[in-house]
Amino acid sequence: MTMPDSAPSNFIQDLITEDIKTGKYEGRVHTRFPPEPNGYLHIGHAKSICLNFGIAKKFTGLCNLRFDDTNPTKEEVEYVESIREDVRWMGFDWEDRMYFASDYFEQMYQYAVQLIKAGKAYVCDLTADEIRQYRGTLTAPGKESLYRNRSVEESLNLFERMRAGEFPDGSRTLRARIDMSSGNINMRDPVMYRILHAEHHRTGTKWCIYPMYDYAHCISDSIEGITHSICTLEFEDHRPLYDWFLDQLDIYHPRQIEFARLNLSYTIMSKRKFIQLVDGGHVRGWDDPRMPTISGLRRRGYTPEAIRNLCERIGVAKRDSVVDMALLEYCIREDLNKKARRVMAVLKPLKVVIINYPEGTTEELDAINNPEDPGMGMRKVPFSRVLYIEREDFREAPPKQFFRLAPGREVRLRYAYYITCVNVVKDTDGEITELHCTYDPATRGGDSPDGRKVKATLHWVSAAQAVEAEVRLYDYLFLNPDPEEVEEGKDFRFGINPNSLETLTTCKLEPALADATPGERYQFERTGYFCVDTDSSMEKPVFNRIVTLKDTWAKIEKGRKEERS
RNA sequence: UGGGGAGUCGUCCAACGGCAGGACGGCAGACUCUGGAUCUGCUUAUAGGGGUUCGAAUCCUCUCUCCCCAGCCA
C-alpha cells in the first residue's frame, strides 16, 4: 500500500505533531475508524478511512477498526461483513484490532453505576415526548425532570432493574445530570441508556438496555487507548459531552478532533437517500456502478489506488466543501493510464468493407498493449475484408474540425492500413448501413512509406473474429452538481439523471477480450476505461464504462451545440 | 433571537506577521499511429469596514454570509 510521504500535511497532523512534542499520550498515536454497521460504506467513509489509517501510518502508530454497534434495531452482521471487506479492499489493515463497542457493554454499565453513585446520572421516568418538551428549544432553556433529584439508591435500584428487563421499551432512561439550561443542547441531561428489548447481532438477548452514542463512543475510545478520536464536524458540539463523561469517570482521555466530511458534486452521500434510490428502482442496488458506495465504485471498476489518491488530493479541513467529481475522474484516469491494457472495441458498430482487400484472407497485425508500459508487451489483432468502425467516426458531411472518416477522405486504421472511403451504402430509410473503402497495401502496420499524413486514426474490429458484448455506459446520477438544488416543493429525486445508464448490446470487441474475467480493467482505445462486470459470462461478456477518456472532439461539439441553443 | 463552527482562484487545499502557491477544471499552443498520454503557457481568489504594524490572508475589532445542533439515531 502506498501513502506517499509527499502527502500534504493538514491541521489534524499539526495538532498531533504538537501533542507528540509536548509529550501528551507519551508520543503515541492511535486512531480508529468507527463505522456503525447499519449500511454500506461510501466514498465519504473512504476519506475517514484514509485519514485515520493514514495518520496512524504516518506517525508509526496504530488504527483500530471498531464497529459502533450500540443500536441493535439498525445493525446487522451483513453490514459488518461488507464493511470489513471494503476497508480491506481500500488497502488498510487493522491487524488483530477489530473491536465492537458491544465488547464494552459490561464496562460501560459499571461506569454508569459509578456515575449514578457520584450523583452524576439518574434514572428518569419521563416519556420520550416529555423529555423532548423538557429539553427546551434552541433559544429557550430546558426544564429539569422531576426525577432528577431522586435518590442515588433509587436510581441504582431502577437501573439494575432496567438491565434485568423489568421495564418495557421506552419506559425509563438513564440520564446524565448536567445542565438543563446549557446553551449546548447536548448537555441538557442527555440520555445515556435506553431500554430496547431487541436482539443484538453480537450480544444476542444478553442486554435490553443499550448505551447512546455520546456515552459509548468516548468510553470505547478510552478503553482502546485511542489518542486522537477523529470525527466529522457535526460532532463538534458533542465534544463537551465527550469530555464530560471521561472527566467525571476520571479515566484515560483521548482528544476528539473534527473535520469536514467529503461531499462530491453530482452525487449524494446519505444512507437514507441511497435507500430511496435503491427502493425507487433508480439504481439496481447498493453496488450499482453509479452509486458512490465503495462497493459501487469497485464494481464500476475504480481502483483503491485512485480512491486513496483522491483522498490525499482533497486535503483535510474544517470548512464545508464540495469536491468536483472531475477530480475523482482524473484520479482513476491517472491510475488506469499506467496500468490498463489497451484494446480495441467498437461500441456502436458501422460495417466497413475494404473492397480491394482479398476475400477470405485474414492477417495478424501487431498491436501495443500499453504505450505507457512497454513491459506489457504486444499482441496480434486479426484484420480482414469486413470490419467494424465506430459509427461516430464517420460523417457524410463532416463539420469543421472533424478529422475522421468522410466520403473521399483517407484515415488510418490503428496498427493496420490507411483506408479511403469511396462509397456510402444506405437502406431505404436513408440510414447508412455500410461503407465501402479502399486500403493502401503499402501502409501495412499504419505507416505510409511516402510520408503522407492522415489526420485521424480510428479503432476497428475485424467482423469475422469479433466478440459480441454488452457495454454499460454510465453518466452522473444527477443532472445538477448539487442534487439538493431542485425546484421548490420537489425532493432530490426530481433531479435524477434519466440517462445515467445507457446499455449497448451490439458491441464488437477484438478477440483478445474473449476470456476477460470480472474485475479486469481495460482501456478501449479512444473511448474510455472499462471493467468486466460481475454479470459477465463467456456467452455474454458485460463491461462497465469506468470513465471516458478525455475527448477533445466531444468538447468541441458540445461547445457548438451550446452556442446554437 | 441560544450554543458550536467556517469564510483564500470556478472547485479543493496551502501559506502559521515578510513575494498569496499547488492540484483539478477552463482556455491557448507543442507533440502524437488513441482528438488518449505527455509537455508548455495563460486565466482567476484573501467576505466587508475599521484598527495594530515598517509590513496583515494571518493579530485586534465591528459587521455580513454560510453550515451544524431541539433522536430514547450515529
XYZ file of C-alpha atoms (C1' of nucleotides) in Angstrom, chain A residues 14 68 70-71 126 128 135 138 170 194 213 235-238 313-314 316 319-320 322 330 337 342 372 401 403-404 412 414 445-446 523 526 550 552 555, chain B residues 1-16 22-27 33-38 66-74:
74
model
C -0.341 19.638 13.016
C -20.077 1.315 16.741
C -24.948 0.388 20.115
C -28.291 0.318 18.306
C -40.232 10.792 31.584
C -39.770 10.372 25.058
C -35.426 19.825 26.713
C -32.541 26.290 20.713
C -39.182 3.489 26.374
C -32.461 3.443 26.710
C -23.551 7.180 21.099
C -19.962 16.168 16.436
C -18.203 19.359 17.344
C -20.819 20.366 19.867
C -20.807 16.854 21.272
C -5.566 15.325 -3.040
C -8.694 16.764 -1.451
C -8.499 17.820 5.235
C -14.679 24.113 6.025
C -17.771 22.617 4.365
C -17.895 20.019 -2.327
C -8.842 12.486 -13.000
C -3.428 5.109 -17.825
C -5.200 -1.191 -24.349
C 2.923 3.790 -21.180
C -12.541 20.258 -37.325
C -10.829 14.847 -38.854
C -12.284 11.389 -39.031
C -5.586 5.330 -40.594
C -4.841 1.764 -35.907
C 1.148 -1.522 -39.880
C -0.087 2.042 -40.094
C -8.730 0.822 -21.937
C -10.195 6.252 -27.855
C -10.645 12.985 -22.254
C -11.371 16.991 -27.256
C -15.900 19.062 -26.144
C -33.197 35.634 18.700
C -29.253 30.177 22.429
C -24.834 27.193 21.559
C -20.966 25.390 18.257
C -18.189 26.001 13.657
C -16.499 28.100 8.886
C -15.373 32.140 5.169
C -8.498 32.308 0.183
C -8.854 31.262 -7.662
C -14.803 28.095 -10.867
C -13.555 23.679 -7.220
C -10.359 21.552 -3.291
C -6.149 22.501 -0.327
C -1.568 25.574 1.215
C 0.711 29.990 3.011
C 1.060 29.873 10.890
C -0.246 23.809 -5.704
C -3.853 20.455 -7.724
C -8.319 19.721 -10.586
C -11.289 22.427 -14.141
C -11.225 26.044 -18.146
C -8.616 28.436 -22.335
C -0.352 5.677 -35.157
C -5.559 6.813 -29.104
C -8.665 14.240 -30.824
C -5.580 9.496 -25.239
C -0.982 10.253 -22.636
C 2.923 13.918 -22.193
C -22.875 30.027 5.172
C -23.031 25.232 7.934
C -24.396 22.161 12.367
C -27.469 21.250 16.982
C -34.038 20.753 19.921
C -33.490 11.262 18.291
C -34.707 7.019 23.848
C -30.016 7.603 15.752
C -24.796 7.625 14.910
